[in-house]
Each structure stands twice: as C-alpha cells, then as structure tokens.
XYZ file of N, CA and C in Angstrom:
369
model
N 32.756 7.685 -192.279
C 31.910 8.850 -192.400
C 32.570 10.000 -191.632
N 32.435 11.164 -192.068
C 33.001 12.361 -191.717
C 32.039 13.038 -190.143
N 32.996 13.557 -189.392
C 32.026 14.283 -188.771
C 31.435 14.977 -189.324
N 31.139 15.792 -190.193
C 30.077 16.757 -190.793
C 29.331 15.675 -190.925
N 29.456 14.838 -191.997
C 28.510 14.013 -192.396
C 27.931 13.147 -191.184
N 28.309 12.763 -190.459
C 27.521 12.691 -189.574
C 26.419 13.681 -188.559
N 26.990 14.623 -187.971
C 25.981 15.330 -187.826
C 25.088 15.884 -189.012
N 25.286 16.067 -189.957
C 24.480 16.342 -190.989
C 23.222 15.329 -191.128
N 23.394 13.488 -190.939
C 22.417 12.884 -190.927
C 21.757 12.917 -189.944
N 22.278 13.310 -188.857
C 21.803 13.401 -187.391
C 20.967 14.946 -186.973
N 20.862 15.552 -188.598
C 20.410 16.271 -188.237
C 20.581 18.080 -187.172
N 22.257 17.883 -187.332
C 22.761 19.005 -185.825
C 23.381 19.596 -187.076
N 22.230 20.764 -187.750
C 22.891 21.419 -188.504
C 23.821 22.785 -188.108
N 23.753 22.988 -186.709
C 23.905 24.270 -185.852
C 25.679 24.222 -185.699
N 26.269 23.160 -185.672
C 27.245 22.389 -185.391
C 27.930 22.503 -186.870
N 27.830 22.319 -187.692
C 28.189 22.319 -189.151
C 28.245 23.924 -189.751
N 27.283 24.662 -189.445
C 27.385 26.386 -189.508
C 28.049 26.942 -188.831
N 28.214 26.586 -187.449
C 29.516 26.969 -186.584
C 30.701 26.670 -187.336
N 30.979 25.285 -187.158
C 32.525 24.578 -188.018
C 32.621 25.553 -189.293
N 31.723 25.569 -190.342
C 31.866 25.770 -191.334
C 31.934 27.982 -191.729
N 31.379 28.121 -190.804
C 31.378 29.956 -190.600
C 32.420 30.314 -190.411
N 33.181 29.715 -189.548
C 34.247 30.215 -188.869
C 35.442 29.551 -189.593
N 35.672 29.202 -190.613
C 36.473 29.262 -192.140
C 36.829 30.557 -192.498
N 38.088 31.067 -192.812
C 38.106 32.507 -193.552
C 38.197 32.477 -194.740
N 38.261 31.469 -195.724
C 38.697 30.928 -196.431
C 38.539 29.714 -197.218
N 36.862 29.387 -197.108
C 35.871 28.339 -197.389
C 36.050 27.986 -199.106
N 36.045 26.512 -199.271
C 36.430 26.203 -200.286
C 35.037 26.571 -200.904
N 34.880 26.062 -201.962
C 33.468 26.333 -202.766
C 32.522 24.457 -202.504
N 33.129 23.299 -201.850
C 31.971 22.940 -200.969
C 31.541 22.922 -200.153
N 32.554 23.503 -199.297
C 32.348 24.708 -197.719
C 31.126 25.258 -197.789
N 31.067 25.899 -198.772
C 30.408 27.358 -199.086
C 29.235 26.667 -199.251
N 28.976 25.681 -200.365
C 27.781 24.771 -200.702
C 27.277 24.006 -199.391
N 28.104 23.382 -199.078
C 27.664 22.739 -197.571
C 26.911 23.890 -196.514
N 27.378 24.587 -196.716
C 27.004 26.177 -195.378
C 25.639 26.293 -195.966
N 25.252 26.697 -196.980
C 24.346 27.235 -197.822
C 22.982 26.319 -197.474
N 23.569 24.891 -197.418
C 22.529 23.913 -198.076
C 21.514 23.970 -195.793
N 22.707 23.774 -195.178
C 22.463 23.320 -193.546
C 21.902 25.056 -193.505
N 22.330 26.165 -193.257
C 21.314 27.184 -193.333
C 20.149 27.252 -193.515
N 19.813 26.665 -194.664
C 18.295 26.411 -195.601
C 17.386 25.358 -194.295
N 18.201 24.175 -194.266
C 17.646 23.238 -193.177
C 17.143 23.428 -191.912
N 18.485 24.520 -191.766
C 18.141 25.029 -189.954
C 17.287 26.307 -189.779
N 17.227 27.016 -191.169
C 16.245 28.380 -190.615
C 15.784 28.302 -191.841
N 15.943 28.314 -192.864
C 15.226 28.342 -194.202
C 15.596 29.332 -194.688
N 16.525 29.767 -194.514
C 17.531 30.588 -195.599
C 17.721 30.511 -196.770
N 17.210 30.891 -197.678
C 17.559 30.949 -199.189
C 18.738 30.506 -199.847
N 19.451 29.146 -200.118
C 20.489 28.826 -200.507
C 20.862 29.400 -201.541
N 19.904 30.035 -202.604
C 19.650 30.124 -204.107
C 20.925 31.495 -204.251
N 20.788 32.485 -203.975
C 21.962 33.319 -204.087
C 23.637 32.828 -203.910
N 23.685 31.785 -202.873
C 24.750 31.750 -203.099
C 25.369 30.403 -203.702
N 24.499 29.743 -203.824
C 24.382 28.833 -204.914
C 24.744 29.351 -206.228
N 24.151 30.389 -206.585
C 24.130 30.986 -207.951
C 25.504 31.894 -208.010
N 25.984 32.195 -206.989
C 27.675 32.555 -206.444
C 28.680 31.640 -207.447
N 28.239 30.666 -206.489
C 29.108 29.910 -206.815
C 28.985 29.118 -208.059
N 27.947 29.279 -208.707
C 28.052 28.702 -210.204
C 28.580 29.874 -211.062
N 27.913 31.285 -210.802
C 29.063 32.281 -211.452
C 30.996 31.937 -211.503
N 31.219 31.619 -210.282
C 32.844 31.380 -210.089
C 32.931 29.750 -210.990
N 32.311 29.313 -211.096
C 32.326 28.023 -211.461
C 32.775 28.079 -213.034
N 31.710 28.655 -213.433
C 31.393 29.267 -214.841
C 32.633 30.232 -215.522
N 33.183 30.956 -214.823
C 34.302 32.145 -214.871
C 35.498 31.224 -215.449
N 35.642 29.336 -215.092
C 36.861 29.287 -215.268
C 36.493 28.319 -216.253
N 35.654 28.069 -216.965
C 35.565 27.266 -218.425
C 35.870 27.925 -219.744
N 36.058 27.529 -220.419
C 37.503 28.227 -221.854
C 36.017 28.639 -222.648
N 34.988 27.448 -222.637
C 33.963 27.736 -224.121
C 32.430 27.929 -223.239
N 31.675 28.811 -224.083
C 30.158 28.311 -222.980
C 29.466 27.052 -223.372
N 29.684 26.389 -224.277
C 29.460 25.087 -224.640
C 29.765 24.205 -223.509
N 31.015 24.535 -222.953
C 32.394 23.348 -222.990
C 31.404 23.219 -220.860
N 31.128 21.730 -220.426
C 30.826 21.632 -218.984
C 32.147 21.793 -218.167
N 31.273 22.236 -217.145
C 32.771 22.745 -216.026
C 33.193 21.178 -215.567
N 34.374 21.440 -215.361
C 34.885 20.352 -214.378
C 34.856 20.150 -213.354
N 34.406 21.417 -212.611
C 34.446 21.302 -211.154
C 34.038 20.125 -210.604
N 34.160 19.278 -209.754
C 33.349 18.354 -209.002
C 32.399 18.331 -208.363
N 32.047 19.937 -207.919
C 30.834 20.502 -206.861
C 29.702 20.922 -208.337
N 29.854 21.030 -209.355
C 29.307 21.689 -210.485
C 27.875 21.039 -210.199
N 27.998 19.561 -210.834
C 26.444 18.542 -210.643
C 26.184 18.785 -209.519
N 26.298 18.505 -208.310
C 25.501 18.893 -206.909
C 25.122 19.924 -206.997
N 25.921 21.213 -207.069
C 25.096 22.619 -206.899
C 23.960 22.473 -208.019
N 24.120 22.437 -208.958
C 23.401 22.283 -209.945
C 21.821 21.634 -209.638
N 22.329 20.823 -208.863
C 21.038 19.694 -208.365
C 20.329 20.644 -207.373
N 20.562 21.029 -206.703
C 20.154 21.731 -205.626
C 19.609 23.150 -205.824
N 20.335 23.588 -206.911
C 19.239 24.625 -207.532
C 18.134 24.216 -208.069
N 18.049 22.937 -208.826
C 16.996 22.717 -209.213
C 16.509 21.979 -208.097
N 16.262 21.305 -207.250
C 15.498 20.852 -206.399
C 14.783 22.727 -205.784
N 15.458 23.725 -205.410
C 15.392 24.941 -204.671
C 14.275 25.245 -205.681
N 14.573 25.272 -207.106
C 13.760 25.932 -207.885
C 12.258 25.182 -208.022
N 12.639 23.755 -207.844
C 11.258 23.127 -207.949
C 10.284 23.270 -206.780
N 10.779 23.756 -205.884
C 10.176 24.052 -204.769
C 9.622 25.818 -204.809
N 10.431 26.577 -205.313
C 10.017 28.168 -205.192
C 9.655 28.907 -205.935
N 10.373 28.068 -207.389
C 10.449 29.392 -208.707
C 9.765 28.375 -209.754
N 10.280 27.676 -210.785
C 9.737 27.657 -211.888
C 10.144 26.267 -212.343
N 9.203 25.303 -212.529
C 8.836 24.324 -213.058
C 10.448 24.281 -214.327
N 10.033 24.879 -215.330
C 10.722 24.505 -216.068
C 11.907 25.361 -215.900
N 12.180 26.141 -215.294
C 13.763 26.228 -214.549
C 14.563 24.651 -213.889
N 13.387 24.517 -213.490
C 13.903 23.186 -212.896
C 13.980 22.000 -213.772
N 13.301 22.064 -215.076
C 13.267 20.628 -216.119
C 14.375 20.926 -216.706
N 14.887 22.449 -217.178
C 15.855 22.634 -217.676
C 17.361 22.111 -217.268
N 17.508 21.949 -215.818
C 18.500 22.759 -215.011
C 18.626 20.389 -214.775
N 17.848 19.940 -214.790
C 17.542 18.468 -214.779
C 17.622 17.719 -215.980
N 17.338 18.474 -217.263
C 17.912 17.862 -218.410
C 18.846 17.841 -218.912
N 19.990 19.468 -218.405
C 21.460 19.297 -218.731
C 22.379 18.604 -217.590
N 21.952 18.151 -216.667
C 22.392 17.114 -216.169
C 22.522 15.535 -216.749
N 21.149 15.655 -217.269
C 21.273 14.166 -217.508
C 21.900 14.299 -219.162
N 21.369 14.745 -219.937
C 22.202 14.802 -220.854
C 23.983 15.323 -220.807
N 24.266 15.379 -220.159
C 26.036 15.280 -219.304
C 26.062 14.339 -218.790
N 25.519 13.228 -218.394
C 25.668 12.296 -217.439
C 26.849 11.278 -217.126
N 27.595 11.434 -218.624
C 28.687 10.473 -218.488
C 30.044 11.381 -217.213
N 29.512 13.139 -217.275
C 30.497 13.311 -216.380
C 29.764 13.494 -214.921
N 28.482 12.639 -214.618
C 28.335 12.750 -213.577
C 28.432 12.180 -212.327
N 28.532 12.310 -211.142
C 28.354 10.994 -210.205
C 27.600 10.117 -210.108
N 27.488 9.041 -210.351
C 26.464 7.605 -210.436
C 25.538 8.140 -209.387
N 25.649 8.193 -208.400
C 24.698 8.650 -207.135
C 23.577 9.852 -207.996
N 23.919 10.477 -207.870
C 23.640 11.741 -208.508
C 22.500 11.248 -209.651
N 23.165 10.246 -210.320
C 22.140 10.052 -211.641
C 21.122 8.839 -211.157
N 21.483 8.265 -210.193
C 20.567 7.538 -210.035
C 19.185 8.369 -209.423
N 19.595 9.117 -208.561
C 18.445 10.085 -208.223
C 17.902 10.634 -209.358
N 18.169 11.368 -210.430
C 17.770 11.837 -211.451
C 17.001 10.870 -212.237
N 17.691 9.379 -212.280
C 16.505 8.810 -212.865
C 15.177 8.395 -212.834
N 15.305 8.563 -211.737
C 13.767 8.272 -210.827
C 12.748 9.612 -211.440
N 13.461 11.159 -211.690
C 12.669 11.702 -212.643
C 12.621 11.796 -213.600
N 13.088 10.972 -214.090
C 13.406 11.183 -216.096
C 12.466 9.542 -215.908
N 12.333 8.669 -214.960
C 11.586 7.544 -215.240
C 9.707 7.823 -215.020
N 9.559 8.948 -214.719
C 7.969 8.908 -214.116
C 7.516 10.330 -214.857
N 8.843 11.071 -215.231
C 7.917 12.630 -215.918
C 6.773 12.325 -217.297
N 6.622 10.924 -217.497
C 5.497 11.365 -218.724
C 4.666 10.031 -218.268
C-alpha cells in the first residue's frame, strides 16, 4: 500500500493536499486524488474539476462515440456520479451509471462490482 493510500484510509487527508498541492505539474490522478481529499477535508466541490478533467479526457478521443482510454476515465466518472447523486440530479447520476456499466468490459472489476450492487436493487 502506498503512502497516500494509506493515509487516505487513515483518514489524514491534510497530508495528501499538502503532498499533492505542491506538484507543479500534477498528473490527471493527482488532480483527481486532490479534488476527491478536498471534498473529504472541507467539502469542497470536486465537481468542477472533475468536469476539468473529463473535458481534457474527452479532447483526446478521435470519435464521440468512441470511450476514452484513459485509465482515470471510469473513476472520475464514478465520482461524478456519486457527487451528482448527492447534489444535482437523480438521473444525471442513472445516466452517468448506465454508461459505465454498459462499457463494462473496459472497466475495472472493482469498479463494477460496486456498480452492481446498483444495477442489482434499482427496481
């Protein structure tokens, strides 16, 4: 386990915004990681730069059909919709949860196992 990831379960999100702020040059799960421990430690709105970074995400796919490859794509993704199910809109969030699972073959097993737990109880 990583130090982030450890303090992250431990809860010392103050420690992870330090490490991670003081980057000049933050990758895009830097950026996601920063975003998400912000939200935790003061309740900062992840949703803007979440939505950052799915713009840049989005910028480098050939078709709008065609899913990004990124590897951070499904997580951010998840996390908007968890953000949204919490602030904004129900079906922002069914939406944003059904093109996940309908992608699922490019997703992380982890990832979908959480998802199934709502695709197993929504009706």
């Amino acid at each position: 386990m990583s130090s982030h990831q450890q303090l992250f379960y431990n809860k010392n999100y103050s420690k992870i915004i330090q490490d991670l702020s003081s980057n000049q040059d933050p990758s895009i799960q830097e950026t996601h990681n920063l975003s998400i421990c912000k939200y935790l430690s003061n309740g900062e709105s992840p949703l803007p730069t979440l939505m950052n970074l799915c713009d840049s995400i989005l910028q480098d796919i050939q078709s709008p059909n065609q899913w990004p490859s990124n590897p951070s794509w499904p997580l951010i993704l998840y996390h908007v919709s968890l953000y949204s199910l919490k602030f904004c809109s129900y079906e922002k969030t069914q939406n944003i949860l059904n093109d996940l699972w309908n992608n699922n073959d490019k997703q992380d097993k982890f990832l979908m196992l959480s998802l199934s737990q709502y695709f197993t109880t929504k009706n």
